mmCIF file of C-alpha atoms in Angstrom:
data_model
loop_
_atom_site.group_PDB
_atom_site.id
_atom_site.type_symbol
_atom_site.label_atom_id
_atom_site.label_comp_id
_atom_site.label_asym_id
_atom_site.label_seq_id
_atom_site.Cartn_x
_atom_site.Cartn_y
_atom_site.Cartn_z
ATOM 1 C CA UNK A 579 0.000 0.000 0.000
ATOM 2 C CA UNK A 580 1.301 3.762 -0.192
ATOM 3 C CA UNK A 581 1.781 5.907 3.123
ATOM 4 C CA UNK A 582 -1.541 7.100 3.072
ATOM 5 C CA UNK A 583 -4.795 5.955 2.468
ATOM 6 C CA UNK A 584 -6.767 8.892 0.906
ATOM 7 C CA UNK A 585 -8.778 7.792 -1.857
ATOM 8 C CA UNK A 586 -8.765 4.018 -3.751
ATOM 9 C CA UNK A 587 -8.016 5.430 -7.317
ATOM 10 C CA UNK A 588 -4.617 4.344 -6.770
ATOM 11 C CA UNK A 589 -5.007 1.153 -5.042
ATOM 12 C CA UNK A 590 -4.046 -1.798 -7.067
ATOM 13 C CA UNK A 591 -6.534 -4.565 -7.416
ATOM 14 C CA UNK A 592 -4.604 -6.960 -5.553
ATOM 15 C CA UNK A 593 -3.751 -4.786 -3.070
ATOM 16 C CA UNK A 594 -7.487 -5.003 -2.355
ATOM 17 C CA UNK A 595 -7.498 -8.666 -2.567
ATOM 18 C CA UNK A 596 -5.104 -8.267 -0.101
ATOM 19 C CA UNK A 597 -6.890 -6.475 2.499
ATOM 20 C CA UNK A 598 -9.867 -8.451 2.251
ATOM 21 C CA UNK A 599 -8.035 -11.366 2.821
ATOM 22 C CA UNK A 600 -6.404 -10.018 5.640
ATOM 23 C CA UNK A 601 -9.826 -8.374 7.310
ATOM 24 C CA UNK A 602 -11.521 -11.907 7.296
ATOM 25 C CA UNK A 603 -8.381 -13.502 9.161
ATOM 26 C CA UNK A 604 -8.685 -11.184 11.658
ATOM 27 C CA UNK A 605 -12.131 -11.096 11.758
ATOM 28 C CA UNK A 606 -11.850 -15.298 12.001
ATOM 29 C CA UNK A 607 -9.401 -15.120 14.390
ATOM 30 C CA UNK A 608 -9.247 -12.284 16.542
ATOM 31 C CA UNK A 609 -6.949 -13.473 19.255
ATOM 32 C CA UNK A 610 -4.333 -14.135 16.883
ATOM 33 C CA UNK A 611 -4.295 -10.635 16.537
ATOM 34 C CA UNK A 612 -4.526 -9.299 19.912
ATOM 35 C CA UNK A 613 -1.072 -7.907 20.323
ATOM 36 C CA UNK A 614 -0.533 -6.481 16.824
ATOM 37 C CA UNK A 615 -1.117 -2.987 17.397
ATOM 38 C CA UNK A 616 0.538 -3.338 20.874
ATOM 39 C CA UNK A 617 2.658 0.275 22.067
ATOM 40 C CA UNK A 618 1.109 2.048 18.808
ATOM 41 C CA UNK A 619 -1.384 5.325 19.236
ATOM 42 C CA UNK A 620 -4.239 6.124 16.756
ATOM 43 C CA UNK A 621 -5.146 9.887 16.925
ATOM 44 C CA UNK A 622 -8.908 10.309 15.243
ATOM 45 C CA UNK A 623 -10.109 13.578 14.426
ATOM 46 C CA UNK A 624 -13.024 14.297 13.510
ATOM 47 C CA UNK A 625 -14.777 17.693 11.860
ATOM 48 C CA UNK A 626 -18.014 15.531 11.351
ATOM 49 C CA UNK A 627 -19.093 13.400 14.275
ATOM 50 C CA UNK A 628 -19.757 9.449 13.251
ATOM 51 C CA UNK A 629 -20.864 6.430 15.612
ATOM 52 C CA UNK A 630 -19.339 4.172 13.317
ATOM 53 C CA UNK A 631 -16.283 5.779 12.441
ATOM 54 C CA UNK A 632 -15.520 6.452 15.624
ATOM 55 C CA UNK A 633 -16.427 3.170 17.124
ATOM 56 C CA UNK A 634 -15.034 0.807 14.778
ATOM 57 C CA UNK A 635 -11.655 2.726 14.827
ATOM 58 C CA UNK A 636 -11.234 3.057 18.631
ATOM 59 C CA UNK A 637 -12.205 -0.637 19.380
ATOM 60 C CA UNK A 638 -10.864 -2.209 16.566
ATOM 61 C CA UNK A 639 -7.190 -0.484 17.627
ATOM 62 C CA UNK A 640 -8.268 -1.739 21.227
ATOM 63 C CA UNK A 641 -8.554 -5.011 20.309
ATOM 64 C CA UNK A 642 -5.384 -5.039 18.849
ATOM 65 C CA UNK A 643 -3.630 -4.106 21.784
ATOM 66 C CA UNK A 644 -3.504 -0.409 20.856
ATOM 67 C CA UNK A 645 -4.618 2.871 21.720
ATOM 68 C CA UNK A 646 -7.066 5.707 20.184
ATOM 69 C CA UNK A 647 -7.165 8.707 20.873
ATOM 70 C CA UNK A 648 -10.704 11.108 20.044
ATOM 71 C CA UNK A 649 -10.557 14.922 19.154
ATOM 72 C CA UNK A 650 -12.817 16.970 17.484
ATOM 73 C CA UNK A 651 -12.163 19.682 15.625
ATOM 74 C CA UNK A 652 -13.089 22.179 18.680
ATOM 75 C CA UNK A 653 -10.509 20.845 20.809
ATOM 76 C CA UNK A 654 -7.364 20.834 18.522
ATOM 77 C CA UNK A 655 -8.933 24.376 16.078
ATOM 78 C CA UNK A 656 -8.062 22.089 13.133
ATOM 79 C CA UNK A 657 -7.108 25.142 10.401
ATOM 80 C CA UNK A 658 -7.520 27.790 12.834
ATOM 81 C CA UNK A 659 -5.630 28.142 14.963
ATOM 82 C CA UNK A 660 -2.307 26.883 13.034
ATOM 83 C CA UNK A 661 -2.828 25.207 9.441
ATOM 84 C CA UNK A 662 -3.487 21.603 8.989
ATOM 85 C CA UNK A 663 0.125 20.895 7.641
ATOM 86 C CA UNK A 664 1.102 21.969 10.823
ATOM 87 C CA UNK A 665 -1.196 20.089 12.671
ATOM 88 C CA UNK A 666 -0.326 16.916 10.881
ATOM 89 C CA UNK A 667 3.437 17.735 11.872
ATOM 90 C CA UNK A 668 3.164 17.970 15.465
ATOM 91 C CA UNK A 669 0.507 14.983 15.509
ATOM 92 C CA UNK A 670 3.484 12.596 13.837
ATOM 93 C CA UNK A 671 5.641 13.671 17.112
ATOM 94 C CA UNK A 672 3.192 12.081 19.316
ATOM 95 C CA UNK A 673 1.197 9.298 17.240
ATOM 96 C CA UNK A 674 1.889 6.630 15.195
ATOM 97 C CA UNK A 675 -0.999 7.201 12.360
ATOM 98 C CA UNK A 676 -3.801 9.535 12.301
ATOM 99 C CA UNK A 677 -7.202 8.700 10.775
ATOM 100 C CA UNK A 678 -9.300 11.825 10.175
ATOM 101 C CA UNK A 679 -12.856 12.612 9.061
ATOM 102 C CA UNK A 680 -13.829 15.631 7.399
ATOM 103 C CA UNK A 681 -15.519 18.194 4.906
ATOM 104 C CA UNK A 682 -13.104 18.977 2.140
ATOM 105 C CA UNK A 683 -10.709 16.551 0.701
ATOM 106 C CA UNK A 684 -8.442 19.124 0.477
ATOM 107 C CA UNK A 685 -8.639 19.156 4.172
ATOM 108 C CA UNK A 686 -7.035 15.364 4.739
ATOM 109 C CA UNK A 687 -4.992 16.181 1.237
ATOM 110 C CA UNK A 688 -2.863 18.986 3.512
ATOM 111 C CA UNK A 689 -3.189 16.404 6.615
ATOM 112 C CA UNK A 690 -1.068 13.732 4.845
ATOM 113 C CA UNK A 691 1.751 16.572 3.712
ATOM 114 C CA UNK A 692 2.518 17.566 6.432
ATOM 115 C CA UNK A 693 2.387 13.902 8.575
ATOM 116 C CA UNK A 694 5.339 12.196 8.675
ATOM 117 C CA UNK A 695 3.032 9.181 10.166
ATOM 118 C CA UNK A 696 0.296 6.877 7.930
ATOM 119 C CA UNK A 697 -2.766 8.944 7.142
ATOM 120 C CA UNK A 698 -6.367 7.947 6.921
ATOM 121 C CA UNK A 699 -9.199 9.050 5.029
ATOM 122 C CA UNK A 700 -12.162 8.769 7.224
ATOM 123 C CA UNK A 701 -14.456 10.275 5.010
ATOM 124 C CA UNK A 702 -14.502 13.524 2.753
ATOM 125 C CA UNK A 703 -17.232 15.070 0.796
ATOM 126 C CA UNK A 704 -15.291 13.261 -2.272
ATOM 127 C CA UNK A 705 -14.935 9.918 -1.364
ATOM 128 C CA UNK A 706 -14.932 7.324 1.348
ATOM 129 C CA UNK A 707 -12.585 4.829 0.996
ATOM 130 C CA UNK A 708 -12.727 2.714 4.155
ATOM 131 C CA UNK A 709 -16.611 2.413 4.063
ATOM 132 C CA UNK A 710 -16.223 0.940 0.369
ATOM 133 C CA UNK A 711 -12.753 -0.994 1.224
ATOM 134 C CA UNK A 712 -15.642 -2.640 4.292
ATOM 135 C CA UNK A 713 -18.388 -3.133 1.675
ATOM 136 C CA UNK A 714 -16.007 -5.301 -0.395
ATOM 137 C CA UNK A 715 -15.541 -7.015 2.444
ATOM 138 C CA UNK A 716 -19.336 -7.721 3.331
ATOM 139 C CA UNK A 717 -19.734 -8.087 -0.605
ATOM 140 C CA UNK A 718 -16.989 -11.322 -0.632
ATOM 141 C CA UNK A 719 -18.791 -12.707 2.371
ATOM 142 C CA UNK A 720 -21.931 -12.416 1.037
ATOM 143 C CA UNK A 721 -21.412 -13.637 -2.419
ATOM 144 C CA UNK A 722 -17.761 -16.218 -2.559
ATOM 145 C CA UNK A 723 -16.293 -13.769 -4.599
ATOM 146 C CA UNK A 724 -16.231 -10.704 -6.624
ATOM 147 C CA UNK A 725 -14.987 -10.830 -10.023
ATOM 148 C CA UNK A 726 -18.097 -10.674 -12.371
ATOM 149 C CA UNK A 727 -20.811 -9.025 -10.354
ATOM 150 C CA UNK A 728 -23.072 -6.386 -11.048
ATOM 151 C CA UNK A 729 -23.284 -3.517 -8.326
ATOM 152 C CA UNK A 730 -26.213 -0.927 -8.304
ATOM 153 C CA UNK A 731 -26.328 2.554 -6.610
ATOM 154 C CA UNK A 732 -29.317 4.124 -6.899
ATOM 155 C CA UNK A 733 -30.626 8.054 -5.723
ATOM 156 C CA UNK A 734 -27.517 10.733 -4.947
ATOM 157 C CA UNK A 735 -24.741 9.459 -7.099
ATOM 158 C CA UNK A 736 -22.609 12.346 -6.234
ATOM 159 C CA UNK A 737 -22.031 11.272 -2.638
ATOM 160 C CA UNK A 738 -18.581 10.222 -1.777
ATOM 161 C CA UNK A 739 -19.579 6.157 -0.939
ATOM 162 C CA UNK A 740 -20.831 6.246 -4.840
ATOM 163 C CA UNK A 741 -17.416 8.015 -5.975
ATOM 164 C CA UNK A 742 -15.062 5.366 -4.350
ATOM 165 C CA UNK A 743 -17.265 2.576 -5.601
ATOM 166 C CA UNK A 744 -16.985 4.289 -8.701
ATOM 167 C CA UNK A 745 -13.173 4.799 -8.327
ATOM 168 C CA UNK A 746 -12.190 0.777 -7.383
ATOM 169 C CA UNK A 747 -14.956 -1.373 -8.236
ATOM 170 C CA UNK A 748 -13.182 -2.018 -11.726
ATOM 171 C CA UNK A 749 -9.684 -3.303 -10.315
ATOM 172 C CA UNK A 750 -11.979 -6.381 -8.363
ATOM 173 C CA UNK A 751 -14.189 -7.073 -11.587
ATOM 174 C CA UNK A 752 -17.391 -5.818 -10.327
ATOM 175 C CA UNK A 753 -19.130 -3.612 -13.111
ATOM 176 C CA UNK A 754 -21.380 -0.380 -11.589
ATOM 177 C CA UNK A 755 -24.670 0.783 -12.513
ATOM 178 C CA UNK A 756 -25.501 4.423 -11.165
ATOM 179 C CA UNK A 757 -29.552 5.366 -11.363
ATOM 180 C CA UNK A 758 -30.074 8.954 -10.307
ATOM 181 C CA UNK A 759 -32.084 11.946 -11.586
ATOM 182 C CA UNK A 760 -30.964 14.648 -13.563
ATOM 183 C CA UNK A 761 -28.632 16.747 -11.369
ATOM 184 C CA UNK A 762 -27.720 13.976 -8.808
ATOM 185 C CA UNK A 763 -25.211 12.111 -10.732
ATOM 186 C CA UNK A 764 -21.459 11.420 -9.685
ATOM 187 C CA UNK A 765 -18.983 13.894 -9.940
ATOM 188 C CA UNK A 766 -16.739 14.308 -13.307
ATOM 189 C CA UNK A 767 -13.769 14.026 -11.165
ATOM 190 C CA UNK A 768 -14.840 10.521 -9.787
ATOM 191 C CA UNK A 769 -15.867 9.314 -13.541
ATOM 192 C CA UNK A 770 -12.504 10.360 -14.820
ATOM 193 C CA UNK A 771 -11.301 7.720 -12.874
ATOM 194 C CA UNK A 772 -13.689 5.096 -12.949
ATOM 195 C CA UNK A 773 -14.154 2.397 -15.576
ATOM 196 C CA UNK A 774 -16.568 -0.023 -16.316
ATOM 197 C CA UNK A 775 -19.567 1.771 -15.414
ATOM 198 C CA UNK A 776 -23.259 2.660 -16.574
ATOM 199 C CA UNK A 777 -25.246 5.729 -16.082
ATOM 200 C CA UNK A 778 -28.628 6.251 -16.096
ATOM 201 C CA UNK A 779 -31.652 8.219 -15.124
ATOM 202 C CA UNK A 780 -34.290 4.901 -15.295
ATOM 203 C CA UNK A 781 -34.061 3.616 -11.056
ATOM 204 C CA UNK A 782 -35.310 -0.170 -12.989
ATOM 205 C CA UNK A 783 -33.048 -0.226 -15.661
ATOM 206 C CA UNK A 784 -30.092 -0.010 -13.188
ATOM 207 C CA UNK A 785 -31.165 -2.202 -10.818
ATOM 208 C CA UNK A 786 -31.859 -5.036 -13.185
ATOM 209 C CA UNK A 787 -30.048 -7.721 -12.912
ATOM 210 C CA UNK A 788 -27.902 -6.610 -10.023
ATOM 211 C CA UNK A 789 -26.058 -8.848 -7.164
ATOM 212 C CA UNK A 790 -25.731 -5.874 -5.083
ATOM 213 C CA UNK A 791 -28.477 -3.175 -4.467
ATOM 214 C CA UNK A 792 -26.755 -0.011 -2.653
ATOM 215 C CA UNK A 793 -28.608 3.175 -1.151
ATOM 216 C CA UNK A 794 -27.410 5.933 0.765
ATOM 217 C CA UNK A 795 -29.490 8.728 2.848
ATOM 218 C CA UNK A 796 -30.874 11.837 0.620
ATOM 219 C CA UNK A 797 -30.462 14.542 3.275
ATOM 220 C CA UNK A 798 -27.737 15.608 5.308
ATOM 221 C CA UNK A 799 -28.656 17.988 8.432
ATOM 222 C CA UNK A 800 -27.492 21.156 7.158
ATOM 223 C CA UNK A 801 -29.991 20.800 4.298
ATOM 224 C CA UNK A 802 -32.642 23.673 4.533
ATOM 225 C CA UNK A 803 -36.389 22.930 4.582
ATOM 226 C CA UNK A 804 -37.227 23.851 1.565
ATOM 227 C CA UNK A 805 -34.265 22.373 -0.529
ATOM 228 C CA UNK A 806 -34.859 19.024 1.590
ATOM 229 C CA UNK A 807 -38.948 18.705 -0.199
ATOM 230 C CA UNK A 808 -36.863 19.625 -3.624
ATOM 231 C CA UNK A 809 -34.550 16.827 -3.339
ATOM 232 C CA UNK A 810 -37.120 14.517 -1.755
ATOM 233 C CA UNK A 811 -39.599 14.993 -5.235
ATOM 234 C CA UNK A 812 -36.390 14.347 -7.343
ATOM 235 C CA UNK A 813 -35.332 11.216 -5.601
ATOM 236 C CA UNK A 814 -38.316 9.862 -4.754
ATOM 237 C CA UNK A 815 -38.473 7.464 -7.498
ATOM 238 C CA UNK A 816 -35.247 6.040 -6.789
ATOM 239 C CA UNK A 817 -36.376 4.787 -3.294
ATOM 240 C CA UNK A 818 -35.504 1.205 -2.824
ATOM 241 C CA UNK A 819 -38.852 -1.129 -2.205
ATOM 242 C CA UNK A 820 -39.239 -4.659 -2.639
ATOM 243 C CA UNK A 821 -40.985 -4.013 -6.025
ATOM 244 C CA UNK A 822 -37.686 -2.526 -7.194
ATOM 245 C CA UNK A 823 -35.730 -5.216 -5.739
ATOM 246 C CA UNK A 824 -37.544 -7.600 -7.925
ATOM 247 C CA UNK A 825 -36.163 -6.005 -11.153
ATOM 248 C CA UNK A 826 -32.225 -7.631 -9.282
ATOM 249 C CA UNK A 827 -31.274 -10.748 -8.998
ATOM 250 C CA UNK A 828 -33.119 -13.280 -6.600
ATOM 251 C CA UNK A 829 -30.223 -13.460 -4.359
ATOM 252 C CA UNK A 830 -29.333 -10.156 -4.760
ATOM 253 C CA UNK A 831 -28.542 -8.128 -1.555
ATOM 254 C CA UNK A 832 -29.035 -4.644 0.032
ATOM 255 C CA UNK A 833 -26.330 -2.681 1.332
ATOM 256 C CA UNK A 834 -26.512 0.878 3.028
ATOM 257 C CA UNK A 835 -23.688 2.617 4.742
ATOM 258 C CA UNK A 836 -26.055 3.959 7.970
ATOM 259 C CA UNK A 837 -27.677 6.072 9.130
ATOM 260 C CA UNK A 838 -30.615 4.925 6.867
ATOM 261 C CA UNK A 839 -34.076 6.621 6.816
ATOM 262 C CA UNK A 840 -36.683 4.512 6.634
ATOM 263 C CA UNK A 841 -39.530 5.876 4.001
ATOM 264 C CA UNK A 842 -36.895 8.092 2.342
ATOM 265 C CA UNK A 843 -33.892 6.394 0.334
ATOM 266 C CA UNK A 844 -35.523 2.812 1.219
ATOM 267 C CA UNK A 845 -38.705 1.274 2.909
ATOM 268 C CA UNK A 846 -38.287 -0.478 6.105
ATOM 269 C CA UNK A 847 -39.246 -3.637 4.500
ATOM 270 C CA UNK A 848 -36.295 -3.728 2.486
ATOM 271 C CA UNK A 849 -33.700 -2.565 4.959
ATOM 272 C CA UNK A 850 -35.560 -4.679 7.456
ATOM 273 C CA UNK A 851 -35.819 -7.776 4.901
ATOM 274 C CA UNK A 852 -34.323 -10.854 4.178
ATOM 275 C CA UNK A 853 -32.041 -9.261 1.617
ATOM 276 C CA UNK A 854 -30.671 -6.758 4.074
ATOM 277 C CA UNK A 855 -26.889 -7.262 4.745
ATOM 278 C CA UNK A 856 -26.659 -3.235 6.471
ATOM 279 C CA UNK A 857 -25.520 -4.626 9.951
ATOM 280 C CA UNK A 858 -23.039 -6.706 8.645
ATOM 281 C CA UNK A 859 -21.920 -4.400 6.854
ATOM 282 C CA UNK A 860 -21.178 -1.848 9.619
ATOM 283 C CA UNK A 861 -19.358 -4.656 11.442
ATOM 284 C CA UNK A 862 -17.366 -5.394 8.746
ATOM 285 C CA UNK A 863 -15.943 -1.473 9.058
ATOM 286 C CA UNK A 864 -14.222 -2.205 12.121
ATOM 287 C CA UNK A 865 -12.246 -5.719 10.863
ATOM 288 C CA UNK A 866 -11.594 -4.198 7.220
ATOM 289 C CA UNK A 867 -9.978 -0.940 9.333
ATOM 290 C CA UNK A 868 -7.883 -3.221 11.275
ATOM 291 C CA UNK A 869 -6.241 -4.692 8.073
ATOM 292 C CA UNK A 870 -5.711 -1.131 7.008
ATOM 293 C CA UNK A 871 -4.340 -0.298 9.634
ATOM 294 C CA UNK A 872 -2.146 -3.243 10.234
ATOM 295 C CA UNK A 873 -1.324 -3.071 6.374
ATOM 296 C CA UNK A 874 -0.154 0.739 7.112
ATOM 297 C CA UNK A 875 1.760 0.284 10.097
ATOM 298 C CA UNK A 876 3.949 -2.130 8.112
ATOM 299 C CA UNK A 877 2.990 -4.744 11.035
ATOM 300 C CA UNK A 878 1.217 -7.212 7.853
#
């Protein structure tokens, strides 16, 4: 792997392979793995709060034998009070790899310069490489393997769990289908680097045929009143029921990075369903970061 993990654009397929490989030993065997973060600090900031983020980094390093340690943006005036090079510097004094979650890209971009330690992208408002890195994950699980399979994201294809999907689903085999309305397609900068890959604006003809059905939530809580009713209206028809489900495959499954809404981007029925894989998928976060993590540390 490089230094850093910031986006997956330039993580080689079987570097992937790798990790997933890696993620379900640990995940297998967890006390074989007890000591392998043992005398190294995590240091997790975080501009936008996350229960799983959070979680699955601080226990996961935990249960390695490791240590985490939690600031928010408040406490350390991340780009205010000195710049985020700087920050990054005098982090790499103390820490052995920092993991950060925020707004810009260009935020964790200026992070990683100025680190001397590994860097982690925790999430940006362009991609989010560990959540898709732990969908793989739930995706091998789920289905023996990867090569060949048809993935689906349907409603707000510009968010950044669509982009990295976009970004990496190529190098494993797995073709994507985006269904969105006009205006809520992926960004240019994502589809520059993304291959194998179908756009539409028809919710059925990008679900058909699909092993894996993925949703994410519509609204985020800055989102004024009145823009939320817009984007409801526009995405409405990309809502995940069971009657879309039908148009997949009968073994297809359903995959949502959390927090869901029930009765906006799906129905409960579906996230509640049989074809529902949502909770394993938010487990698999915390094993898939530990092979990261491991993988970065040079310690695997």
């Amino acid at each position: 792997m490089d230094e850093d993990l910031l986006t997956l654009d330039s993580l080689p397929g079987d570097e992937i392979l790798e990790l997933i490989t890696l993620a379900k030993a640990i995940k297998t065997k967890p006390g074989d793995f007890a000591d392998a973060m043992q005398g190294k600090t995590l240091a997790m900031i975080f501009q936008k709060p996350s229960l799983r983020t959070r979680v699955s980094f601080e226990s996961g390093a935990i249960k390695m034998g490791g240590e985490a340690i939690y600031l928010s943006a408040n406490e350390i005036q991340l780009g205010r009070g000195e710049t985020i090079a700087d920050t990054g510097r005098c982090l790499s004094r103390y820490v052995d790899m920092i993991m950060a979650r925020v707004y810009e890209m260009a935020d964790i971009e200026e992070l990683a310069e100025g680190a001397t330690v590994p860097v982690i992208n925790g999430l940006s408002n362009f991609n989010h490489p560990c959540q898709t890195l732990s969908d793989m994950l739930t995706v091998s699980e789920k289905k023996g393997a990867l090569k060949g399979l048809k993935f689906a994201f349907l409603g707000d294809c510009g968010n950044n769990t669509c982009h990295s999907w976009l970004m990496s689903a190529h190098k494993v085999g797995i073709q994507v289908a985006c269904g969105f309305p006009k205006g809520y397609g992926p960004d240019e900068a994502a589809l520059a680097k993304a291959k194998d890959f179908k756009l539409t604006n028809d919710p059925k003809e990008a679900i058909k045929g699909a092993d894996v059905v993925y949703t994410d939530t519509w609204m985020s809580l800055h989102i004024p009143e009145a823009e939320r009713k817009k984007r409801f209206s526009a995405l409405k028809p990309y809502q995940v029921t069971n009657n879309l489900m039908s148009y997949a495959k009968k073994d297809a499954i359903f995959m949502h990075c959390l927090p869901a809404h029930r009765g906006e981007e799906m129905t409960a029925d579906v996230i509640d369903g049989p074809q529902s894989v949502v909770f394993d998928q938010a487990e698999n976060r915390m094993w898939m970061q530990n092979a990261i993590m491991l993988k970065l540390l040079g310690l695997r």
